[in-house]
Short mmCIF file of C-alpha atoms in Angstrom, two decimals:
data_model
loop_
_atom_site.label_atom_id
_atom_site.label_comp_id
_atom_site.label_asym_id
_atom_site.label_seq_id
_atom_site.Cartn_x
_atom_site.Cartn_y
_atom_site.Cartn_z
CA UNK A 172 -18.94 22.86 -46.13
CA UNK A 173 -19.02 19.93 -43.40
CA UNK A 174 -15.98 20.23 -40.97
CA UNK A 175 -13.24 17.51 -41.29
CA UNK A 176 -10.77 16.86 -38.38
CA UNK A 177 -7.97 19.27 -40.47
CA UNK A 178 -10.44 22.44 -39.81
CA UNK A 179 -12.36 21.60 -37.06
CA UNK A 180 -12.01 24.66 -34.12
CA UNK A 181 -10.74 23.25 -30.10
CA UNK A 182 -14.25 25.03 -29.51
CA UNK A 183 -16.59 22.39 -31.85
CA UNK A 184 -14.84 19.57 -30.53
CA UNK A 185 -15.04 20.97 -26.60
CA UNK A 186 -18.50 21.32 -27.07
CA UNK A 187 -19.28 17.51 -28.74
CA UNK A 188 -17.48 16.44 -26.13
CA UNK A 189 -19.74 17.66 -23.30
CA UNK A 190 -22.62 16.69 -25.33
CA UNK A 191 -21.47 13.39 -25.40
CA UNK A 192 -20.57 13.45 -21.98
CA UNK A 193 -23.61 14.63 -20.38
CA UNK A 194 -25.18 11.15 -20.06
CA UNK A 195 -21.95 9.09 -19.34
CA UNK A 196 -22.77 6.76 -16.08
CA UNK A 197 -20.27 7.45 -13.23
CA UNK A 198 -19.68 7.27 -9.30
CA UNK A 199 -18.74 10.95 -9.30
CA UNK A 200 -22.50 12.06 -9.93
CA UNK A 201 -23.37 10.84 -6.91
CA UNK A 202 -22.69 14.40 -5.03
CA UNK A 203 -19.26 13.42 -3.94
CA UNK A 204 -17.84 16.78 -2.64
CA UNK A 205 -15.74 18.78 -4.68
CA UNK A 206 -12.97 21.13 -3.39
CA UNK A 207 -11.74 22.50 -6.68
CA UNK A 208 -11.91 25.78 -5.38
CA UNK A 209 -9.06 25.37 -2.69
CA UNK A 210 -6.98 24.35 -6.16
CA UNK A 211 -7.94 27.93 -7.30
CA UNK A 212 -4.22 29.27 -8.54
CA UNK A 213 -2.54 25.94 -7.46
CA UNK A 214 -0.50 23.16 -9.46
CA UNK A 215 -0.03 19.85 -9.87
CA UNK A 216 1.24 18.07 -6.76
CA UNK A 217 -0.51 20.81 -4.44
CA UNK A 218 -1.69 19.67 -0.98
CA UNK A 219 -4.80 20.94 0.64
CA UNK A 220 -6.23 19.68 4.40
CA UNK A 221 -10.11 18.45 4.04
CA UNK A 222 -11.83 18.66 7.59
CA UNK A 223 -13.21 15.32 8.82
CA UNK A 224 -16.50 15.49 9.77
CA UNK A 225 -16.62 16.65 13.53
CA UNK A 226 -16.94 13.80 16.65
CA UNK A 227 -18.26 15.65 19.12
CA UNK A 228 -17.72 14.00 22.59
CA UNK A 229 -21.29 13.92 25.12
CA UNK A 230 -21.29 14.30 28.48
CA UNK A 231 -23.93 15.21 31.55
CA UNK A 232 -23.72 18.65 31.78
CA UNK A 233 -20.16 19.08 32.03
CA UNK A 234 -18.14 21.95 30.16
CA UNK A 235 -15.18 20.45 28.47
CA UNK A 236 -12.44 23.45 28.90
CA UNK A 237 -9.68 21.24 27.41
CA UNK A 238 -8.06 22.16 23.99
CA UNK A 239 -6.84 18.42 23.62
CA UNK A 240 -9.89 16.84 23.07
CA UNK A 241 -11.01 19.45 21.07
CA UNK A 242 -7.77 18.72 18.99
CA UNK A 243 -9.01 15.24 18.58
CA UNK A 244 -12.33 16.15 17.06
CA UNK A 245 -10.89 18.40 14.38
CA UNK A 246 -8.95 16.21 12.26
CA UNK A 247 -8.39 16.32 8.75
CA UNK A 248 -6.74 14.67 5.68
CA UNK A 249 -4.67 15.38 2.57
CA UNK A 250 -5.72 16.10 -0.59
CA UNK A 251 -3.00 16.07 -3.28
CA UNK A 252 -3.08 17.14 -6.72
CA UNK A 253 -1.96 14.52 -9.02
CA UNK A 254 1.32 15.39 -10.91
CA UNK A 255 0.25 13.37 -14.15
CA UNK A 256 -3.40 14.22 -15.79
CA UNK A 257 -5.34 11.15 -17.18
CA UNK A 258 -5.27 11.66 -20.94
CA UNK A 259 -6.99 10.06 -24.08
CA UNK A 260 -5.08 11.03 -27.30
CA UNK A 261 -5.93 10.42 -30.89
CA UNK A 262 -3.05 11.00 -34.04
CA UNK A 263 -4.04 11.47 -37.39
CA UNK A 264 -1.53 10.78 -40.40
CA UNK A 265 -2.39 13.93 -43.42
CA UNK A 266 -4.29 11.51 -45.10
CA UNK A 267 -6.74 11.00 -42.30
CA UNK A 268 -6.98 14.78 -42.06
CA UNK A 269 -10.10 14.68 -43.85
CA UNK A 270 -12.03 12.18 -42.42
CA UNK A 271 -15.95 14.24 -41.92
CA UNK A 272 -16.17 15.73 -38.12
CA UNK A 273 -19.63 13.73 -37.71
CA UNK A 274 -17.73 10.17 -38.26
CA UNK A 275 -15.08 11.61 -36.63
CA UNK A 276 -17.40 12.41 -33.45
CA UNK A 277 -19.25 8.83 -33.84
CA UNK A 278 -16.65 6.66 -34.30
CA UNK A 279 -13.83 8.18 -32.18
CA UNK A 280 -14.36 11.01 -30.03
CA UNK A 281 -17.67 8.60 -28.46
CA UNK A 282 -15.83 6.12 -27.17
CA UNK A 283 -12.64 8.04 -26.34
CA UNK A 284 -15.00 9.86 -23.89
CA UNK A 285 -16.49 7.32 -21.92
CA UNK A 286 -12.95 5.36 -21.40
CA UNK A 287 -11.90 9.23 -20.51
CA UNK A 288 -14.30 9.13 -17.55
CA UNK A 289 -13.61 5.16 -16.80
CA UNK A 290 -10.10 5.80 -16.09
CA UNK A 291 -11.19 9.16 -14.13
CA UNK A 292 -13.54 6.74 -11.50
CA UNK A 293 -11.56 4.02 -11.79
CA UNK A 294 -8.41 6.05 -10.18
CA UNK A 295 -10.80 7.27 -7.90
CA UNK A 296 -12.01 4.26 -6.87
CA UNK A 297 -8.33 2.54 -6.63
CA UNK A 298 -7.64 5.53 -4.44
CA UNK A 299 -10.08 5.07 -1.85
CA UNK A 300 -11.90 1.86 -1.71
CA UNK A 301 -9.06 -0.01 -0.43
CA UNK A 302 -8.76 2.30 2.91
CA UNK A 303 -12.52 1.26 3.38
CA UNK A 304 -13.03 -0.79 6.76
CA UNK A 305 -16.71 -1.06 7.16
CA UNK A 306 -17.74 -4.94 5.03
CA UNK A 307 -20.42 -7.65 4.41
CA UNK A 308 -19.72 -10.60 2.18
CA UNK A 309 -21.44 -13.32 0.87
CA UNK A 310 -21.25 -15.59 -2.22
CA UNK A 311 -23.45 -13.23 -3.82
CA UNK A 312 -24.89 -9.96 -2.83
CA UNK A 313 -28.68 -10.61 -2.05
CA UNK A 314 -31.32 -8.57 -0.20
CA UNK A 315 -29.79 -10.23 2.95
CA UNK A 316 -26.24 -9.19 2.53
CA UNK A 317 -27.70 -5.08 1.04
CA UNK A 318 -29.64 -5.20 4.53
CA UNK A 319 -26.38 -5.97 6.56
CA UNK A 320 -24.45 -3.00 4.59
CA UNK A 321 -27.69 -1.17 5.58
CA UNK A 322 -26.46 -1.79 9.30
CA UNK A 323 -23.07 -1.95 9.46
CA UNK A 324 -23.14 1.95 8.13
CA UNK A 325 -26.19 2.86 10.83
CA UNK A 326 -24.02 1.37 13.79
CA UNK A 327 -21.50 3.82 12.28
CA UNK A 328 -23.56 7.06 12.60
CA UNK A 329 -23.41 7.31 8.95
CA UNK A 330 -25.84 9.85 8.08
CA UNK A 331 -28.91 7.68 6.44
CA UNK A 332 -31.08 9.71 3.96
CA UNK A 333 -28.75 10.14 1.42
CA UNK A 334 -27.40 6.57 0.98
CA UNK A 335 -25.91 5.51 -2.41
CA UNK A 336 -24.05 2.04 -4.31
CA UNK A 337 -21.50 1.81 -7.05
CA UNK A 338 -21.39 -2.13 -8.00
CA UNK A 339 -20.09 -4.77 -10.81
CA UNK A 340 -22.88 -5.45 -13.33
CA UNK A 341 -22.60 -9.12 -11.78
CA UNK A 342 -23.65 -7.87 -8.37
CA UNK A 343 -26.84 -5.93 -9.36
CA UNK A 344 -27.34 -9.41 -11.63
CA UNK A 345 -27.27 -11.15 -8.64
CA UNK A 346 -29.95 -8.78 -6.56
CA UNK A 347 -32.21 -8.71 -9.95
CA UNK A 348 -32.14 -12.74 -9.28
CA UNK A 349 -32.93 -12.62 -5.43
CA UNK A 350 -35.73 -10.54 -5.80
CA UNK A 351 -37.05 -11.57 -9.09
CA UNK A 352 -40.19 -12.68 -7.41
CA UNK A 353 -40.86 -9.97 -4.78
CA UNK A 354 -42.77 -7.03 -7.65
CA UNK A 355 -45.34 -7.24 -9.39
CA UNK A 356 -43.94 -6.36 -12.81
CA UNK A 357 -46.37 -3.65 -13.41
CA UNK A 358 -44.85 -1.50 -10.86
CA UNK A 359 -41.84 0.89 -11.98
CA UNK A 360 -39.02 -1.00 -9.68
CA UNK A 361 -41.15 -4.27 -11.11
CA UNK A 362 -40.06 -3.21 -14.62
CA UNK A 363 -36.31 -2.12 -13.99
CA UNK A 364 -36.34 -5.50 -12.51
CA UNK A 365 -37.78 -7.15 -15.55
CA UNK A 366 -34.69 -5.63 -17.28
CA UNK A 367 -32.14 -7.44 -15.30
CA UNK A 368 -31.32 -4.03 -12.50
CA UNK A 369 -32.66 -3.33 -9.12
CA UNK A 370 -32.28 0.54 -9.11
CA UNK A 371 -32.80 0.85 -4.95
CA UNK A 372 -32.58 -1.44 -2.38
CA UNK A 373 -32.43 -0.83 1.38
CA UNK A 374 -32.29 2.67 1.21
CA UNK A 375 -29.41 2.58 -1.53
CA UNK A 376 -29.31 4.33 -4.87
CA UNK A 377 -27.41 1.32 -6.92
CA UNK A 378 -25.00 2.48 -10.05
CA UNK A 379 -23.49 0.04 -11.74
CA UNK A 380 -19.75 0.60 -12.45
CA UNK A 381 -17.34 -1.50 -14.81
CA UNK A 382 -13.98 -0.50 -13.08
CA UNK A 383 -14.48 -2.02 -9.53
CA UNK A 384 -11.23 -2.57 -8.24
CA UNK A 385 -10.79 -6.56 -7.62
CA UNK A 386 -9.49 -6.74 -4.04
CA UNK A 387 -6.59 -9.20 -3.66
CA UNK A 388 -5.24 -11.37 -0.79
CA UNK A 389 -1.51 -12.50 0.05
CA UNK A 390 -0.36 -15.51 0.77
CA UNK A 391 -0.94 -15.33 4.57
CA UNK A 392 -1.78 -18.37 6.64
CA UNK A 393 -4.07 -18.96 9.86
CA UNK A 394 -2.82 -16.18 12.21
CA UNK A 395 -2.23 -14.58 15.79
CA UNK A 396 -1.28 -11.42 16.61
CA UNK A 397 2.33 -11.40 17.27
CA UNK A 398 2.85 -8.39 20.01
CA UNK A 399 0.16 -7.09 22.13
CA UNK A 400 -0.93 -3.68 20.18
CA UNK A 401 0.05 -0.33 22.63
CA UNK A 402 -2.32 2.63 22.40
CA UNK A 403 -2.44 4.76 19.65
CA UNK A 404 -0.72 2.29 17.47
CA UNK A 405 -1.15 2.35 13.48
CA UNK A 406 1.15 -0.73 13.09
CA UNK A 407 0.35 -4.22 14.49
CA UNK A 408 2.69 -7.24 14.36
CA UNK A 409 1.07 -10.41 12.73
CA UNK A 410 2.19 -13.83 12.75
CA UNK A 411 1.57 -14.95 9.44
CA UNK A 412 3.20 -18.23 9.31
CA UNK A 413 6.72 -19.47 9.03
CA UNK A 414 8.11 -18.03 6.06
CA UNK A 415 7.75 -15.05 3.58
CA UNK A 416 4.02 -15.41 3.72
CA UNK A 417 2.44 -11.44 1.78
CA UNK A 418 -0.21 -9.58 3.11
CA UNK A 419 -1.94 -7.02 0.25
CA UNK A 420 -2.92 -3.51 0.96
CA UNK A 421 -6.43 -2.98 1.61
CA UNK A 422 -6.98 -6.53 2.84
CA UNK A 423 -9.32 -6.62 6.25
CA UNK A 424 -8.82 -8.29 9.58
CA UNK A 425 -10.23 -8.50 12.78
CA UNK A 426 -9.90 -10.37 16.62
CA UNK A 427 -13.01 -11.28 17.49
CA UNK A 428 -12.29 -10.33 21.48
CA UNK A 429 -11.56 -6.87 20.12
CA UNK A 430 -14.93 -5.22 19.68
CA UNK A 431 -16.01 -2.03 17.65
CA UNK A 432 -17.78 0.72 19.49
CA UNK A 433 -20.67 3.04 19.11
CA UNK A 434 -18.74 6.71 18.33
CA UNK A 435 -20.71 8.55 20.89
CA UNK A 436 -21.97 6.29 23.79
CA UNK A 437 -18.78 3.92 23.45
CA UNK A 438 -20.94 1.08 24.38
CA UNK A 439 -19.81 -2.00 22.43
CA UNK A 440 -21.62 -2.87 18.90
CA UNK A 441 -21.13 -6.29 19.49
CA UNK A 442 -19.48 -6.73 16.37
CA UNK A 443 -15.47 -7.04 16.06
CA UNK A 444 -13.48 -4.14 15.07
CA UNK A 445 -12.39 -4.36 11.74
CA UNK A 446 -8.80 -2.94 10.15
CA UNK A 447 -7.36 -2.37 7.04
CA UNK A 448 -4.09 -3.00 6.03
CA UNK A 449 -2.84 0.38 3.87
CA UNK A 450 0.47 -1.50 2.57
CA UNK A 451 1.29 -4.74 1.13
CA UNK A 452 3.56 -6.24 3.69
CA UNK A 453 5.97 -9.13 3.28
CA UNK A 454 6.80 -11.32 6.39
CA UNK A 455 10.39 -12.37 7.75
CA UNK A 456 10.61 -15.56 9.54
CA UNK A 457 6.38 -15.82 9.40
CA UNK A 458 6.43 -12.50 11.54
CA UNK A 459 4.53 -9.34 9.07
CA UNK A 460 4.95 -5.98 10.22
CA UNK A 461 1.47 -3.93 9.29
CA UNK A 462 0.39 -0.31 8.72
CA UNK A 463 -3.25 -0.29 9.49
CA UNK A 464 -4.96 2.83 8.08
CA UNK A 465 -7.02 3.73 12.00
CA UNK A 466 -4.92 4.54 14.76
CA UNK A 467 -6.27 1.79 17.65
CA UNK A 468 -7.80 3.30 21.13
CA UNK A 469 -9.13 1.38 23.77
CA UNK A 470 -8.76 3.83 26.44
CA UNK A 471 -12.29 4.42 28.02
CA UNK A 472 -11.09 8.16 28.94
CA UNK A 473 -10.19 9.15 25.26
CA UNK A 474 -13.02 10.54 23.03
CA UNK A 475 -10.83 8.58 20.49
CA UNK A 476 -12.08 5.05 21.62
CA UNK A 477 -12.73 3.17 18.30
CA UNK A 478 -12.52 -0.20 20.21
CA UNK A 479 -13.47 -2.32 23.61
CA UNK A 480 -9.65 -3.54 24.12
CA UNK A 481 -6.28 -3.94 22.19
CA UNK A 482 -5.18 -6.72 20.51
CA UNK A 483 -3.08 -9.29 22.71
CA UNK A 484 -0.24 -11.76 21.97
CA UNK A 485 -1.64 -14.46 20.76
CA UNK A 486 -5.30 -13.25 20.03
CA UNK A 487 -6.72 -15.01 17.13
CA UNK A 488 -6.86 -13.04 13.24
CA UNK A 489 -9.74 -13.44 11.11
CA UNK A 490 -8.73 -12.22 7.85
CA UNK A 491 -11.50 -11.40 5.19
CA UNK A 492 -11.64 -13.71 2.34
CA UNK A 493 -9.10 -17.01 1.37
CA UNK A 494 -5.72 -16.52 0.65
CA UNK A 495 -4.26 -15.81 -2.35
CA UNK A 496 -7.84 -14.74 -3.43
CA UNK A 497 -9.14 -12.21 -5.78
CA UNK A 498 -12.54 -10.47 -4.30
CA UNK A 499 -15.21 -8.53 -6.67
CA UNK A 500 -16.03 -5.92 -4.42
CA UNK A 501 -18.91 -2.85 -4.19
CA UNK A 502 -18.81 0.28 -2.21
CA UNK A 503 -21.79 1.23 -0.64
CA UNK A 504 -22.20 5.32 1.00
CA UNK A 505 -23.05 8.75 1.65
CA UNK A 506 -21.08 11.11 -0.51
CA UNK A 507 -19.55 12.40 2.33
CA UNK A 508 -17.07 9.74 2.69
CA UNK A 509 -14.62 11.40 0.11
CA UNK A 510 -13.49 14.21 -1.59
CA UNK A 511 -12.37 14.84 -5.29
CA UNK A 512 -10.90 18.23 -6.84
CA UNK A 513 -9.71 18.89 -10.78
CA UNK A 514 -7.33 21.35 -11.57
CA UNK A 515 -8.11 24.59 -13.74
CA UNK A 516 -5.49 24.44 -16.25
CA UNK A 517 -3.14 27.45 -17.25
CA UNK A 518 -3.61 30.49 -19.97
CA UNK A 519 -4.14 28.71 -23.22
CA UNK A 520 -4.35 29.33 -26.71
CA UNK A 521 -7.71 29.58 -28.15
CA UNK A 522 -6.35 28.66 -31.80
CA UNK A 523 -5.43 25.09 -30.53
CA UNK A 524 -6.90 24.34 -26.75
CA UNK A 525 -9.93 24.70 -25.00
CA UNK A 526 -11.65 23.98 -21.39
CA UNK A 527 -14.20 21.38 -21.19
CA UNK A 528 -16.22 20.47 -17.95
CA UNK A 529 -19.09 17.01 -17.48
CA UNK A 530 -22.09 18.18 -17.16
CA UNK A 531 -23.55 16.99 -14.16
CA UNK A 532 -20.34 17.02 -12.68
CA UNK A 533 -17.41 18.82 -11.38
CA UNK A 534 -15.31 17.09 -13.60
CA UNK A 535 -12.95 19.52 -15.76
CA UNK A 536 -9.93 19.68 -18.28
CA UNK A 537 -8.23 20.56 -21.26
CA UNK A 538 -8.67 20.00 -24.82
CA UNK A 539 -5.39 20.31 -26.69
CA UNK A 540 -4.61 20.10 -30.49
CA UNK A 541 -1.04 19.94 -31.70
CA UNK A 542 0.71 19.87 -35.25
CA UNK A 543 3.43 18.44 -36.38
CA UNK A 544 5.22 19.98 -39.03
CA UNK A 545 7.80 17.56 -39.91
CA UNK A 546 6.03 14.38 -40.04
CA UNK A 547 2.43 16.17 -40.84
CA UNK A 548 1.00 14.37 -37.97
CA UNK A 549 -1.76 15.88 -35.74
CA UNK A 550 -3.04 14.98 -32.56
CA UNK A 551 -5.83 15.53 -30.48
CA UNK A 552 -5.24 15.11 -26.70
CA UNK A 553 -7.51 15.65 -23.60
CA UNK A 554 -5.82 15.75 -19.94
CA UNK A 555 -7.69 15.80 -16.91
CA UNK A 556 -5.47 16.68 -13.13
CA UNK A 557 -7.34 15.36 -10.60
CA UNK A 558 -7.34 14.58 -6.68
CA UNK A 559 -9.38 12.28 -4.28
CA UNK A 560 -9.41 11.21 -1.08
CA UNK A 561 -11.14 9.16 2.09
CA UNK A 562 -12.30 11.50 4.33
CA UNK A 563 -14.78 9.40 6.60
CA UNK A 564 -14.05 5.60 6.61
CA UNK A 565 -17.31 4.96 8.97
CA UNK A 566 -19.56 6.51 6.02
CA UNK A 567 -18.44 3.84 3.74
CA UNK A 568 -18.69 0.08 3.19
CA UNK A 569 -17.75 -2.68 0.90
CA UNK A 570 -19.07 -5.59 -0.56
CA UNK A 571 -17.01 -8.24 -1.38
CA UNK A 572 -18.38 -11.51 -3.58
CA UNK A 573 -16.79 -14.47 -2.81
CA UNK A 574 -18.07 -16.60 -5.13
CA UNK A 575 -16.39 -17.06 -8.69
CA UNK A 576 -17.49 -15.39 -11.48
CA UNK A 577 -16.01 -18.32 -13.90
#
């Protein structure tokens, strides 16, 4: 006798689950690292320290005895558990108690799981992106503008064979079109073009995502910096306007005189050095008060140096993208940039929960069914706990579109 969703077993529906899973598009394939393990016995709202990949400082044959600088080198960021899971529930009145498994499966449980793992990247994405420095933008992403993300992540040491993309649909629409004519449509990237996707394109594996974060801009107006920047500083003063004038977190800005340098030679790139904003910020009297997420070093002696001088009073800010502006954006990488980790749940009962894991992933959770005697209600629930972070901002970069997608 078929199953119906009144004697179907945690196990059955843990297992169509994964099957349904295994071929469910997502960022978090990509070989992100996973550090589930330091979770191992933990709880929700746990804190772990992720080691930043080491900056080793060069010199000419000269032993560096100091503990400071090796202090410097080893740094390392949080990675906290969330305290809430991300959860996709489904209720079923006694009379839809016997609805078949199979339709069950098809018309519910299919869809539940893909908007499961949706929400999973998209808070991952949310997380991160915005902490992101490293950008090209252009109208439209084109060959031009892939090739410039190409560079901006080689002037950043980013480690190059391993490179991969998460974009809108639009954006991959919009390399299909600048391209179109480059393949002869017999070849096998000639044929993925032919169906509207460029799969690789300057040495980036492209996935196409439909949870982007948009990136928004405040209200600011053409501005200076307020107060010249001291070393070390993670705030900057910013003269905004005249009024109440919002600046939104992750937003980018840069003085051109300030210039980004190479991590090891500290030779200037040539290019400015960009910052992020990690809090929306309000201004009083024109005058906004901003938390950048990089500490800013222009010392010459510090293997810290991220830049050729500090801002100065009056030093002109280039802000990425128009005011009041909302930015599609892309994220282009090596999987090293972040870090994820999912939380084994507690002892459960086997009559009404079960694990499940993505395949292809290190995705996990919990399946959980739950009765309701009084009203004869059941539902079926699946939680996931989950952490992410930024560990290396120069192995990322993003793409944001400035054109409008109206």
């Amino acid at each position: 006798m078929p199953s119906t969703v009144a004697t179907v077993s945690p196990q059955l529906v843990v297992r169509e689950s994964e099957y349904q899973l295994k071929n469910v598009p997502t960022v978090l394939r990509s070989g992100i690292p996973d550090y589930s393990s330091k979770f191992k016995g933990g709880a929700s709202g746990t804190t772990v320290k992720i080691a930043k990949p080491t900056k080793v400082s060069v010199s000419d044959g000269t032993w560096d005895t100091s503990a400071s600088p090796n202090a410097d080198r080893e740094a390392s960021v949080d990675l906290t558990m969330a305290t809430t899971p991300v959860t996709v529930t489904h209720s079923f009145t006694p009379d839809q108690l016997g609805m078949n498994f199979e339709d069950f499966a098809t018309q519910i449980q299919k869809p539940s799981m893909a908007a499961l793992i949706s929400k999973i990247e998209s808070k991952f994405l949310t997380n991160v992106m915005p902490k992101v420095s490293r950008f090209a933008q252009a109208a439209t992403m084109t060959s031009a503008a892939t090739a410039a993300l190409r560079t901006v992540l080689g002037d950043s040491l980013c480690p190059q064979n391993n490179l991969k993309a998460a974009v809108r649909y639009v954006m991959n629409q919009d390399l299909q079109q600048d391209t179109e004519d480059l393949y002869n449509a017999a070849s096998a990237i000639g044929k993925a073009n032919l169906n509207g996707a460029v799969p690789n394109w300057a040495g980036f594996d492209i996935m196409e995502s439909t949870v982007m974060p948009v990136q928004t801009t405040g209200t600011r107006a053409a501005s200076t910096i307020g107060t010249t920047v001291v070393e070390g500083a993670t705030t900057v003063l910013v003269d905004v306007g005249s009024g109440t004038e919002t600046v939104k977190k992750g937003e980018i800005f840069y003085v051109a005189l300030c210039e980004d340098v190479n991590a090891i030679s500290k030779d200037s790139l040539g290019t400015p050095k960009r910052y992020v904003v990690a809090a929306d910020a309000t201004a009083s009297g024109g005058i906004a008060t901003l938390t950048v997420t990089e500490a800013v070093y222009a010392s010459s002696s510090d293997n810290r140096q991220n830049v050729t001088r500090l801002p100065t009073a009056g030093d002109t800010v280039v802000w990425v993208g128009a005011g009041s502006a909302s930015l599609l954006q892309g994220i282009f990488f090596d999987p090293m940039f972040a870090a994820t980790a999912f939380l084994d749940f507690p002892a459960y009962n086997e009559s009404n929960a079960a694990p499940f894991t993505v395949p292809g992933t290190k995705i996990k959770g919990m399946f959980k069914r739950q009765e309701n005697v009084a009203t004869g209600i059941t539902t079926f629930r699946w939680d996931v706990l989950m952490a992410s972070a930024l560990v290396e901002d120069a192995f990322a970069a993003r793409f944001l579109r400035t054109a409008s997608t109206t």
